[in-house]
mmCIF file of C-alpha atoms in Angstrom:
data_model
loop_
_atom_site.group_PDB
_atom_site.id
_atom_site.type_symbol
_atom_site.label_atom_id
_atom_site.label_comp_id
_atom_site.label_asym_id
_atom_site.label_seq_id
_atom_site.Cartn_x
_atom_site.Cartn_y
_atom_site.Cartn_z
ATOM 1 C CA MET R 1 16.937 178.713 80.208
ATOM 2 C CA THR R 2 14.390 177.863 77.481
ATOM 3 C CA PHE R 3 14.041 178.455 73.689
ATOM 4 C CA LEU R 4 10.790 179.704 72.200
ATOM 5 C CA ASN R 5 9.303 180.311 68.689
ATOM 6 C CA ARG R 6 11.517 177.756 66.951
ATOM 7 C CA GLY R 7 14.644 179.079 68.542
ATOM 8 C CA GLN R 8 14.063 182.705 67.714
ATOM 9 C CA ILE R 9 13.736 183.615 71.434
ATOM 10 C CA ILE R 10 15.880 182.561 74.364
ATOM 11 C CA ASN R 11 14.227 182.980 77.829
ATOM 12 C CA ILE R 12 16.344 183.141 81.042
ATOM 13 C CA GLU R 13 14.409 182.987 84.324
ATOM 14 C CA SER R 14 15.877 184.101 87.721
ATOM 15 C CA THR R 15 19.028 185.508 86.214
ATOM 16 C CA GLN R 16 22.249 185.074 88.135
ATOM 17 C CA ILE R 17 25.647 186.724 87.901
ATOM 18 C CA THR R 18 26.838 183.655 85.971
ATOM 19 C CA ASP R 19 24.307 184.376 83.175
ATOM 20 C CA ALA R 20 26.193 187.526 82.184
ATOM 21 C CA GLY R 21 28.212 187.315 78.921
ATOM 22 C CA ILE R 22 28.132 187.487 75.036
ATOM 23 C CA TYR R 23 25.291 185.566 73.380
ATOM 24 C CA LYS R 24 25.429 184.789 69.583
ATOM 25 C CA CYS R 25 22.399 183.859 67.460
ATOM 26 C CA VAL R 26 23.303 182.032 64.117
ATOM 27 C CA ALA R 27 20.732 181.590 61.262
ATOM 28 C CA ILE R 28 21.570 179.160 58.356
ATOM 29 C CA ASN R 29 19.707 178.028 55.152
ATOM 30 C CA SER R 30 20.634 176.849 51.620
ATOM 31 C CA ALA R 31 21.350 180.381 50.566
ATOM 32 C CA GLY R 32 23.883 181.015 53.291
ATOM 33 C CA ALA R 33 24.306 181.997 57.002
ATOM 34 C CA THR R 34 24.215 185.094 59.247
ATOM 35 C CA GLU R 35 24.670 185.799 63.014
ATOM 36 C CA LEU R 36 23.665 188.395 65.710
ATOM 37 C CA PHE R 37 25.536 189.168 68.993
ATOM 38 C CA TYR R 38 24.005 190.188 72.396
ATOM 39 C CA SER R 39 25.990 191.441 75.426
ATOM 40 C CA LEU R 40 24.066 190.566 78.653
ATOM 41 C CA GLN R 41 24.859 192.378 81.924
ATOM 42 C CA VAL R 42 23.277 191.194 85.183
ATOM 43 C CA HIS R 43 22.856 193.929 87.905
ATOM 44 C CA VAL R 44 22.587 192.884 91.575
ATOM 45 C CA PRO R 45 20.174 194.916 93.834
ATOM 46 C CA PRO R 46 21.939 196.638 96.739
ATOM 47 C CA SER R 47 22.137 194.879 100.159
ATOM 48 C CA ILE R 48 23.456 195.996 103.506
ATOM 49 C CA SER R 49 25.202 193.445 105.664
ATOM 50 C CA GLY R 50 24.433 193.145 109.353
ATOM 51 C CA SER R 51 21.146 193.718 111.150
ATOM 52 C CA ASN R 52 19.382 196.586 112.828
ATOM 53 C CA ASN R 53 20.992 197.127 116.222
ATOM 54 C CA MET R 54 22.023 199.681 118.789
ATOM 55 C CA VAL R 55 25.490 201.174 118.455
ATOM 56 C CA ALA R 56 27.205 202.891 121.383
ATOM 57 C CA VAL R 57 29.938 205.447 120.626
ATOM 58 C CA VAL R 58 32.066 207.007 123.355
ATOM 59 C CA VAL R 59 32.871 210.721 123.390
ATOM 60 C CA ASN R 60 36.201 211.378 121.629
ATOM 61 C CA ASN R 61 36.518 207.746 120.518
ATOM 62 C CA LEU R 62 37.655 207.274 116.900
ATOM 63 C CA VAL R 63 35.234 205.495 114.583
ATOM 64 C CA LEU R 64 37.202 204.021 111.671
ATOM 65 C CA SER R 65 36.338 205.316 108.233
ATOM 66 C CA GLY R 66 36.112 203.490 104.957
ATOM 67 C CA GLY R 67 34.304 203.349 101.676
ATOM 68 C CA ARG R 68 31.001 202.318 103.230
ATOM 69 C CA ILE R 69 31.516 203.673 106.755
ATOM 70 C CA LEU R 70 30.235 206.927 108.214
ATOM 71 C CA ALA R 71 33.032 208.174 110.479
ATOM 72 C CA LEU R 72 32.361 210.321 113.536
ATOM 73 C CA THR R 73 35.879 211.296 114.490
ATOM 74 C CA SER R 74 34.875 213.172 117.660
ATOM 75 C CA ALA R 75 31.427 212.029 118.695
ATOM 76 C CA GLN R 76 29.431 214.361 120.909
ATOM 77 C CA ILE R 77 26.283 213.891 122.986
ATOM 78 C CA SER R 78 24.431 215.816 120.288
ATOM 79 C CA ASP R 79 25.330 213.074 117.774
ATOM 80 C CA THR R 80 22.904 210.702 119.516
ATOM 81 C CA GLY R 81 20.097 209.750 117.152
ATOM 82 C CA ARG R 82 18.975 207.473 114.300
ATOM 83 C CA TYR R 83 21.176 207.225 111.219
ATOM 84 C CA THR R 84 19.998 205.694 107.913
ATOM 85 C CA CYS R 85 22.314 204.057 105.390
ATOM 86 C CA VAL R 86 20.795 204.064 101.856
ATOM 87 C CA ALA R 87 22.263 201.933 99.034
ATOM 88 C CA VAL R 88 21.073 202.629 95.444
ATOM 89 C CA ASN R 89 21.969 201.178 92.028
ATOM 90 C CA ALA R 90 20.242 200.535 88.725
ATOM 91 C CA ALA R 91 18.517 197.482 90.164
ATOM 92 C CA GLY R 92 16.881 199.181 93.146
ATOM 93 C CA GLU R 93 17.331 200.677 96.580
ATOM 94 C CA LYS R 94 17.957 199.320 100.115
ATOM 95 C CA GLN R 95 18.273 201.074 103.478
ATOM 96 C CA ARG R 96 19.045 200.264 107.114
ATOM 97 C CA ASP R 97 18.571 202.324 110.292
ATOM 98 C CA ILE R 98 21.175 202.489 113.031
ATOM 99 C CA ASP R 99 20.409 204.008 116.434
ATOM 100 C CA LEU R 100 23.435 205.733 117.902
ATOM 101 C CA ARG R 101 23.858 206.651 121.569
ATOM 102 C CA VAL R 102 26.810 208.645 122.808
ATOM 103 C CA TYR R 103 27.857 208.139 126.454
ATOM 104 C CA VAL R 104 30.258 210.108 128.612
ATOM 105 C CA LEU R 105 32.808 207.931 130.383
ATOM 106 C CA ARG R 106 34.765 208.711 133.501
ATOM 107 C CA ASN R 107 38.554 208.657 133.177
ATOM 108 C CA LYS R 108 38.841 205.384 135.074
ATOM 109 C CA ASP R 109 36.594 203.712 132.487
ATOM 110 C CA ALA R 110 39.206 203.952 129.718
ATOM 111 C CA TYR R 111 42.901 203.337 129.084
ATOM 112 C CA ILE R 112 45.306 203.644 126.130
ATOM 113 C CA GLN R 113 46.580 200.568 124.296
ATOM 114 C CA HIS R 114 48.757 200.792 121.181
ATOM 115 C CA GLY R 115 47.897 204.455 120.969
ATOM 116 C CA LYS R 116 44.154 203.872 120.902
ATOM 117 C CA PRO R 117 41.618 204.357 123.714
ATOM 118 C CA ILE R 118 40.075 201.169 125.070
ATOM 119 C CA PHE R 119 36.761 201.540 126.922
ATOM 120 C CA HIS R 120 35.123 199.349 129.530
ATOM 121 C CA LEU R 121 31.451 198.711 130.033
ATOM 122 C CA VAL R 122 30.527 199.892 133.518
ATOM 123 C CA ALA R 123 28.526 197.517 135.706
ATOM 124 C CA PRO R 124 25.498 199.064 137.429
ATOM 125 C CA ASN R 125 26.152 201.046 140.571
ATOM 126 C CA ILE R 126 23.205 202.646 142.378
ATOM 127 C CA MET R 127 24.062 205.889 144.095
ATOM 128 C CA GLY R 128 23.858 205.935 147.882
ATOM 129 C CA GLU R 129 23.834 203.329 150.626
ATOM 130 C CA GLU R 130 20.865 201.319 151.883
ATOM 131 C CA GLN R 131 18.208 203.768 153.045
ATOM 132 C CA ASN R 132 15.831 203.836 155.985
ATOM 133 C CA VAL R 133 12.799 205.915 155.051
ATOM 134 C CA SER R 134 10.195 206.885 157.648
ATOM 135 C CA ILE R 135 7.036 208.914 156.983
ATOM 136 C CA LEU R 136 3.698 209.585 158.623
ATOM 137 C CA ILE R 137 0.667 207.645 157.482
ATOM 138 C CA SER R 138 -1.216 209.288 154.559
ATOM 139 C CA GLN R 139 1.886 211.173 153.410
ATOM 140 C CA ALA R 140 3.672 210.618 150.083
ATOM 141 C CA VAL R 141 7.142 209.131 149.659
ATOM 142 C CA GLU R 142 9.553 208.921 146.722
ATOM 143 C CA LEU R 143 12.368 206.363 146.413
ATOM 144 C CA LEU R 144 15.141 207.400 144.017
ATOM 145 C CA CYS R 145 17.211 204.799 142.163
ATOM 146 C CA GLN R 146 19.955 206.501 140.139
ATOM 147 C CA SER R 147 22.841 204.863 138.288
ATOM 148 C CA ASP R 148 25.586 206.156 135.988
ATOM 149 C CA ALA R 149 26.391 202.717 134.560
ATOM 150 C CA ILE R 150 27.293 202.225 130.877
ATOM 151 C CA PRO R 151 25.127 201.365 129.111
ATOM 152 C CA PRO R 152 22.269 202.674 131.265
ATOM 153 C CA PRO R 153 20.770 199.756 133.198
ATOM 154 C CA THR R 154 17.246 198.462 133.232
ATOM 155 C CA LEU R 155 15.692 199.263 136.620
ATOM 156 C CA THR R 156 13.129 197.003 138.269
ATOM 157 C CA TRP R 157 11.518 197.170 141.724
ATOM 158 C CA LEU R 158 10.718 194.493 144.311
ATOM 159 C CA LYS R 159 8.890 194.615 147.651
ATOM 160 C CA ASP R 160 9.883 192.151 150.350
ATOM 161 C CA GLY R 161 11.637 190.076 147.704
ATOM 162 C CA HIS R 162 8.671 189.848 145.329
ATOM 163 C CA PRO R 163 7.888 191.745 142.121
ATOM 164 C CA LEU R 164 6.127 195.003 142.868
ATOM 165 C CA LEU R 165 2.378 194.709 142.336
ATOM 166 C CA LYS R 166 0.452 197.546 140.758
ATOM 167 C CA LYS R 167 -2.033 199.297 143.048
ATOM 168 C CA PRO R 168 -3.742 202.673 143.223
ATOM 169 C CA GLY R 169 -1.428 205.358 144.520
ATOM 170 C CA LEU R 170 1.778 203.513 143.562
ATOM 171 C CA SER R 171 3.666 204.550 140.441
ATOM 172 C CA VAL R 172 7.078 204.066 138.837
ATOM 173 C CA THR R 173 8.520 206.478 136.285
ATOM 174 C CA GLU R 174 9.050 205.212 132.746
ATOM 175 C CA ASN R 175 12.782 204.670 133.241
ATOM 176 C CA GLY R 176 12.239 203.103 136.664
ATOM 177 C CA SER R 177 14.360 205.631 138.539
ATOM 178 C CA VAL R 178 11.581 206.902 140.837
ATOM 179 C CA LEU R 179 9.083 204.865 142.850
ATOM 180 C CA LYS R 180 6.332 207.032 144.352
ATOM 181 C CA ILE R 181 3.699 206.075 146.925
ATOM 182 C CA GLU R 182 0.796 208.470 147.411
ATOM 183 C CA ASP R 183 -1.228 208.407 150.639
ATOM 184 C CA ALA R 184 1.016 205.771 152.256
ATOM 185 C CA GLN R 185 -0.696 203.227 154.509
ATOM 186 C CA VAL R 186 0.609 200.724 157.046
ATOM 187 C CA GLN R 187 0.581 197.921 154.464
ATOM 188 C CA ASP R 188 3.040 199.940 152.362
ATOM 189 C CA SER R 189 5.721 199.388 155.018
ATOM 190 C CA GLY R 190 8.412 196.936 153.997
ATOM 191 C CA ARG R 191 11.734 196.393 152.261
ATOM 192 C CA TYR R 192 11.829 197.779 148.737
ATOM 193 C CA THR R 193 14.612 196.775 146.351
ATOM 194 C CA CYS R 194 15.744 198.509 143.173
ATOM 195 C CA GLU R 195 17.584 196.149 140.809
ATOM 196 C CA ALA R 196 19.814 197.650 138.117
ATOM 197 C CA THR R 197 20.844 195.356 135.252
ATOM 198 C CA ASN R 198 22.905 195.853 132.090
ATOM 199 C CA VAL R 199 25.216 193.712 129.958
ATOM 200 C CA ALA R 200 28.059 194.314 132.406
ATOM 201 C CA GLY R 201 26.268 193.001 135.469
ATOM 202 C CA LYS R 202 23.616 193.511 138.096
ATOM 203 C CA THR R 203 23.345 195.274 141.452
ATOM 204 C CA GLU R 204 20.633 196.322 143.887
ATOM 205 C CA LYS R 205 19.816 198.873 146.567
ATOM 206 C CA ASN R 206 17.417 198.378 149.458
ATOM 207 C CA TYR R 207 15.035 200.870 151.036
ATOM 208 C CA ASN R 208 13.470 200.097 154.418
ATOM 209 C CA VAL R 209 10.172 201.988 154.451
ATOM 210 C CA ASN R 210 8.468 202.609 157.791
ATOM 211 C CA ILE R 211 5.000 204.135 157.997
ATOM 212 C CA TRP R 212 4.554 205.875 161.350
ATOM 213 C CA VAL R 213 1.069 205.999 162.880
ATOM 214 C CA PRO R 214 0.276 208.566 165.621
ATOM 215 C CA PRO R 215 -0.787 207.129 168.995
ATOM 216 C CA ASN R 216 -4.411 206.420 169.755
ATOM 217 C CA ILE R 217 -5.810 205.680 173.218
ATOM 218 C CA TYR R 218 -9.054 203.751 173.303
ATOM 219 C CA GLY R 219 -11.833 205.834 174.820
ATOM 220 C CA SER R 220 -9.747 209.008 174.818
ATOM 221 C CA ASP R 221 -12.751 211.084 173.774
ATOM 222 C CA GLU R 222 -14.466 210.484 177.131
ATOM 223 C CA LEU R 223 -13.494 211.310 180.711
ATOM 224 C CA ALA R 224 -13.215 208.042 182.630
ATOM 225 C CA GLN R 225 -14.936 208.209 186.020
ATOM 226 C CA LEU R 226 -13.352 205.837 188.557
ATOM 227 C CA THR R 227 -14.067 205.211 192.236
ATOM 228 C CA VAL R 228 -12.289 203.271 194.946
ATOM 229 C CA ILE R 229 -12.877 202.755 198.648
ATOM 230 C CA GLU R 230 -10.139 204.004 200.921
ATOM 231 C CA GLY R 231 -7.630 201.231 201.602
ATOM 232 C CA HIS R 232 -8.577 199.212 198.521
ATOM 233 C CA LEU R 233 -6.654 198.596 195.293
ATOM 234 C CA ILE R 234 -7.398 200.534 192.107
ATOM 235 C CA SER R 235 -5.886 200.166 188.617
ATOM 236 C CA LEU R 236 -6.104 202.727 185.827
ATOM 237 C CA LEU R 237 -5.737 201.119 182.369
ATOM 238 C CA CYS R 238 -4.427 202.887 179.270
ATOM 239 C CA GLU R 239 -4.809 200.807 176.090
ATOM 240 C CA SER R 240 -3.008 202.464 173.200
ATOM 241 C CA SER R 241 -1.938 201.748 169.639
ATOM 242 C CA GLY R 242 0.483 203.340 167.206
ATOM 243 C CA ILE R 243 3.555 202.664 165.068
ATOM 244 C CA PRO R 244 6.098 202.538 166.538
ATOM 245 C CA PRO R 245 4.443 201.430 169.819
ATOM 246 C CA PRO R 246 4.029 204.586 171.905
ATOM 247 C CA ASN R 247 5.706 205.327 175.208
ATOM 248 C CA LEU R 248 3.241 205.785 178.072
ATOM 249 C CA MET R 249 3.494 208.252 180.939
ATOM 250 C CA TRP R 250 1.072 209.049 183.748
ATOM 251 C CA LYS R 251 0.372 212.482 185.183
ATOM 252 C CA LYS R 252 -1.739 213.733 188.065
ATOM 253 C CA LYS R 253 -2.990 217.296 187.837
ATOM 254 C CA GLY R 254 -0.296 217.954 185.208
ATOM 255 C CA SER R 255 2.672 216.543 187.154
ATOM 256 C CA PRO R 256 4.307 213.148 186.531
ATOM 257 C CA VAL R 257 3.144 210.351 188.816
ATOM 258 C CA LEU R 258 6.173 208.950 190.626
ATOM 259 C CA ALA R 259 6.326 205.445 192.043
ATOM 260 C CA ASP R 260 6.898 205.415 195.789
ATOM 261 C CA SER R 261 9.544 203.334 197.524
ATOM 262 C CA ALA R 262 6.943 201.229 199.319
ATOM 263 C CA GLY R 263 5.372 200.153 196.032
ATOM 264 C CA ARG R 264 1.971 201.544 196.955
ATOM 265 C CA VAL R 265 1.907 203.455 193.657
ATOM 266 C CA ARG R 266 3.531 201.854 190.599
ATOM 267 C CA THR R 267 3.186 201.349 186.844
ATOM 268 C CA LEU R 268 2.874 197.910 185.257
ATOM 269 C CA SER R 269 2.846 196.354 181.762
ATOM 270 C CA GLY R 270 5.121 198.957 180.241
ATOM 271 C CA GLY R 271 3.058 201.822 181.582
ATOM 272 C CA ARG R 272 -0.311 200.475 180.440
ATOM 273 C CA GLN R 273 -1.461 200.176 184.056
ATOM 274 C CA LEU R 274 -1.188 202.616 186.957
ATOM 275 C CA GLN R 275 -1.803 200.703 190.173
ATOM 276 C CA ILE R 276 -2.546 202.144 193.613
ATOM 277 C CA SER R 277 -2.536 199.239 196.049
ATOM 278 C CA VAL R 278 -3.889 201.042 199.133
ATOM 279 C CA ALA R 279 -5.963 204.038 198.103
ATOM 280 C CA GLU R 280 -5.825 207.175 200.218
ATOM 281 C CA GLU R 281 -7.934 210.306 200.194
ATOM 282 C CA SER R 282 -4.999 212.230 198.708
ATOM 283 C CA ASP R 283 -5.026 209.910 195.672
ATOM 284 C CA ALA R 284 -8.273 211.455 194.452
ATOM 285 C CA GLY R 285 -7.992 213.788 191.476
ATOM 286 C CA LEU R 286 -7.526 214.053 187.715
ATOM 287 C CA TYR R 287 -5.065 211.610 186.140
ATOM 288 C CA THR R 288 -3.836 211.702 182.534
ATOM 289 C CA CYS R 289 -2.283 208.934 180.443
ATOM 290 C CA VAL R 290 0.011 210.391 177.773
ATOM 291 C CA ALA R 291 0.979 208.179 174.802
ATOM 292 C CA SER R 292 3.717 209.483 172.519
ATOM 293 C CA ASN R 293 5.860 208.324 169.610
ATOM 294 C CA VAL R 294 7.687 209.989 166.718
ATOM 295 C CA ALA R 295 4.366 210.519 164.949
ATOM 296 C CA GLY R 296 2.551 212.412 167.692
ATOM 297 C CA THR R 297 0.858 212.364 171.099
ATOM 298 C CA ALA R 298 -2.492 211.225 172.510
ATOM 299 C CA LYS R 299 -4.057 211.736 175.951
ATOM 300 C CA LYS R 300 -6.809 210.234 178.061
ATOM 301 C CA ASP R 301 -8.137 211.678 181.337
ATOM 302 C CA TYR R 302 -9.356 209.760 184.385
ATOM 303 C CA ASN R 303 -11.198 211.287 187.337
ATOM 304 C CA LEU R 304 -10.540 209.199 190.436
ATOM 305 C CA GLN R 305 -12.764 209.580 193.487
ATOM 306 C CA VAL R 306 -11.735 207.907 196.745
ATOM 307 C CA TYR R 307 -14.633 206.943 199.016
ATOM 308 C CA ILE R 308 -13.909 207.541 202.719
ATOM 309 C CA ARG R 309 -15.650 205.605 205.465
ATOM 310 C CA PRO R 310 -17.782 207.707 207.810
ATOM 311 C CA THR R 311 -16.257 209.016 211.010
ATOM 312 C CA ILE R 312 -18.072 210.641 213.977
ATOM 313 C CA ALA R 313 -16.276 213.104 216.191
ATOM 314 C CA ASN R 314 -15.731 211.935 219.774
ATOM 315 C CA SER R 315 -17.415 208.626 219.067
ATOM 316 C CA GLY R 316 -15.028 206.478 221.107
ATOM 317 C CA SER R 317 -15.565 202.842 221.897
ATOM 318 C CA HIS R 318 -17.813 203.403 224.923
ATOM 319 C CA PRO R 319 -21.190 205.157 225.201
ATOM 320 C CA THR R 320 -21.269 208.730 226.402
ATOM 321 C CA GLU R 321 -23.067 208.926 229.749
ATOM 322 C CA ILE R 322 -25.531 211.819 230.072
ATOM 323 C CA ILE R 323 -27.684 212.614 233.118
ATOM 324 C CA VAL R 324 -30.406 215.241 232.836
ATOM 325 C CA THR R 325 -33.140 216.510 235.163
ATOM 326 C CA ARG R 326 -36.712 215.896 234.113
ATOM 327 C CA GLY R 327 -38.224 218.885 232.309
ATOM 328 C CA LYS R 328 -34.881 220.093 230.970
ATOM 329 C CA SER R 329 -33.776 220.053 227.360
ATOM 330 C CA ILE R 330 -30.666 218.392 225.861
ATOM 331 C CA SER R 331 -28.979 218.121 222.470
ATOM 332 C CA LEU R 332 -27.096 215.010 221.282
ATOM 333 C CA GLU R 333 -24.501 215.755 218.597
ATOM 334 C CA CYS R 334 -23.385 213.544 215.706
ATOM 335 C CA GLU R 335 -20.634 215.361 213.764
ATOM 336 C CA VAL R 336 -20.098 213.127 210.716
ATOM 337 C CA GLU R 337 -17.472 213.202 207.953
ATOM 338 C CA GLY R 338 -17.002 210.905 204.971
ATOM 339 C CA ILE R 339 -16.958 210.723 201.171
ATOM 340 C CA PRO R 340 -19.575 210.682 199.859
ATOM 341 C CA GLN R 341 -21.458 212.550 202.573
ATOM 342 C CA PRO R 342 -22.853 209.892 204.944
ATOM 343 C CA THR R 343 -26.545 209.470 205.678
ATOM 344 C CA VAL R 344 -27.333 209.889 209.403
ATOM 345 C CA THR R 345 -30.109 208.087 211.279
ATOM 346 C CA TRP R 346 -30.940 207.906 215.006
ATOM 347 C CA MET R 347 -32.019 204.889 217.005
ATOM 348 C CA LYS R 348 -33.280 204.450 220.583
ATOM 349 C CA ASP R 349 -32.835 201.163 222.345
ATOM 350 C CA GLY R 350 -32.120 199.415 219.020
ATOM 351 C CA ARG R 351 -35.121 200.764 217.140
ATOM 352 C CA PRO R 352 -35.356 203.592 214.626
ATOM 353 C CA LEU R 353 -36.268 206.786 216.398
ATOM 354 C CA THR R 354 -39.719 208.102 215.582
ATOM 355 C CA LYS R 355 -40.669 211.669 215.997
ATOM 356 C CA GLY R 356 -42.574 212.317 219.179
ATOM 357 C CA ARG R 357 -43.268 214.840 221.870
ATOM 358 C CA GLY R 358 -40.426 217.334 222.305
ATOM 359 C CA MET R 359 -38.084 215.474 219.886
ATOM 360 C CA GLU R 360 -36.472 217.108 216.839
ATOM 361 C CA VAL R 361 -33.652 216.126 214.444
ATOM 362 C CA THR R 362 -31.842 219.085 212.858
ATOM 363 C CA ASP R 363 -28.779 219.906 210.759
ATOM 364 C CA GLU R 364 -29.303 216.939 208.408
ATOM 365 C CA GLY R 365 -29.384 214.543 211.335
ATOM 366 C CA HIS R 366 -26.276 215.838 213.025
ATOM 367 C CA ILE R 367 -28.213 217.059 216.122
ATOM 368 C CA LEU R 368 -30.966 215.336 218.082
ATOM 369 C CA GLN R 369 -32.823 217.730 220.350
ATOM 370 C CA LEU R 370 -34.892 216.449 223.293
ATOM 371 C CA LYS R 371 -37.060 219.121 224.972
ATOM 372 C CA ASN R 372 -38.860 218.899 228.335
ATOM 373 C CA VAL R 373 -37.526 215.411 228.894
ATOM 374 C CA HIS R 374 -39.407 212.786 230.860
ATOM 375 C CA VAL R 375 -38.284 209.659 232.636
ATOM 376 C CA SER R 376 -39.561 207.719 229.623
ATOM 377 C CA ASP R 377 -36.863 209.375 227.525
ATOM 378 C CA THR R 378 -34.230 207.423 229.432
ATOM 379 C CA GLY R 379 -32.380 204.923 227.199
ATOM 380 C CA ARG R 380 -29.531 204.325 224.720
ATOM 381 C CA TYR R 381 -29.487 206.679 221.771
ATOM 382 C CA VAL R 382 -27.346 205.735 218.779
ATOM 383 C CA CYS R 383 -26.328 207.946 215.853
ATOM 384 C CA VAL R 384 -25.609 205.745 212.779
ATOM 385 C CA ALA R 385 -23.656 207.185 209.807
ATOM 386 C CA VAL R 386 -23.602 205.206 206.524
ATOM 387 C CA ASN R 387 -22.137 205.694 203.028
ATOM 388 C CA ILE R 388 -20.884 203.411 200.237
ATOM 389 C CA ALA R 389 -17.541 203.014 201.981
ATOM 390 C CA GLY R 390 -18.899 201.780 205.292
ATOM 391 C CA MET R 391 -20.660 202.756 208.496
ATOM 392 C CA THR R 392 -19.985 203.872 212.064
ATOM 393 C CA ASP R 393 -21.979 205.047 215.095
ATOM 394 C CA ARG R 394 -21.879 207.013 218.332
ATOM 395 C CA LYS R 395 -23.745 205.884 221.450
ATOM 396 C CA TYR R 396 -25.311 207.946 224.201
ATOM 397 C CA ASP R 397 -26.729 206.498 227.445
ATOM 398 C CA LEU R 398 -29.288 209.034 228.664
ATOM 399 C CA SER R 399 -30.674 209.000 232.205
ATOM 400 C CA VAL R 400 -33.552 211.302 233.179
ATOM 401 C CA HIS R 401 -33.888 211.936 236.939
#
């Protein structure tokens, strides 16, 4: 408080409530005295106690009324919104916003005490038990995390115990209730966790996500050509992949291949290998490896050819004795079988037979014809049959008299 202009003005800075009152100005000189009265009122600008916050009101709960209280005696869901309290007086204006949310409680969330309802905050509870979710690769999957807790919880997601990383094709709704994976890949498999948190507590729900991959058999786009010599061992291999690991089954000409009691035919390594320990001619044919899991089926074909050693009809262990009169004709037979078809050659006395007078080989070597024989034609004739599986022969001892 200061005095100006020789006391004619009194100046009060930053007035307070205590400055209010009656002020008297007295002027005196030799001629006399006079006085002037002032009544000072100090007005205080409006203020609203408290701070901006969120207020939760329960349906049918009673909000107490008063001189500066807005009472909602029977709050409804539709009452949710932002309310503004405005205070005005001669000194100015002040306002404060209050956000109101109205929740619906279950009966078990409230009880009566002294005639008034008492309400509990409800800790988060996520609907449903732990889930196992299985989908095919490249499909989409949605994980739902729903809670009716009060107040509504904050929802966060984890994968394998770590915060969920953002990546193309993965999205979470604004409120966190839905996790969606587009075009799911194998690396999206894992344990997802939804955590729900509010002031009353925290809970979580787990989702075990499996991405199934259809079977694939390496080289399935080509027919495998396999060969084995009769009596030898042969193994057919079927290398497959898939999630879950596929089951393997072998078929021959459309029918399941059954292991025999002697163990000559059996499957090994969980079906990856079909083994025939002593191959027989009847083992030849078209085999199929079938790989299957929950995601699908794959096949691979194998054509097995069994090579059979040559055999010659009536060959025996001893030479066939033939006696012929000079000038006559004779035919020596060599009936050969084998797989593949054997090559037949003739020898005389240990040397390859060369074409000569009256000699002819017909029927792809199966017949040796000797015409107008001479004494010089006497000797040992040998038919030799050869293929990839082996060789055999038939001997003739020819005597010309």
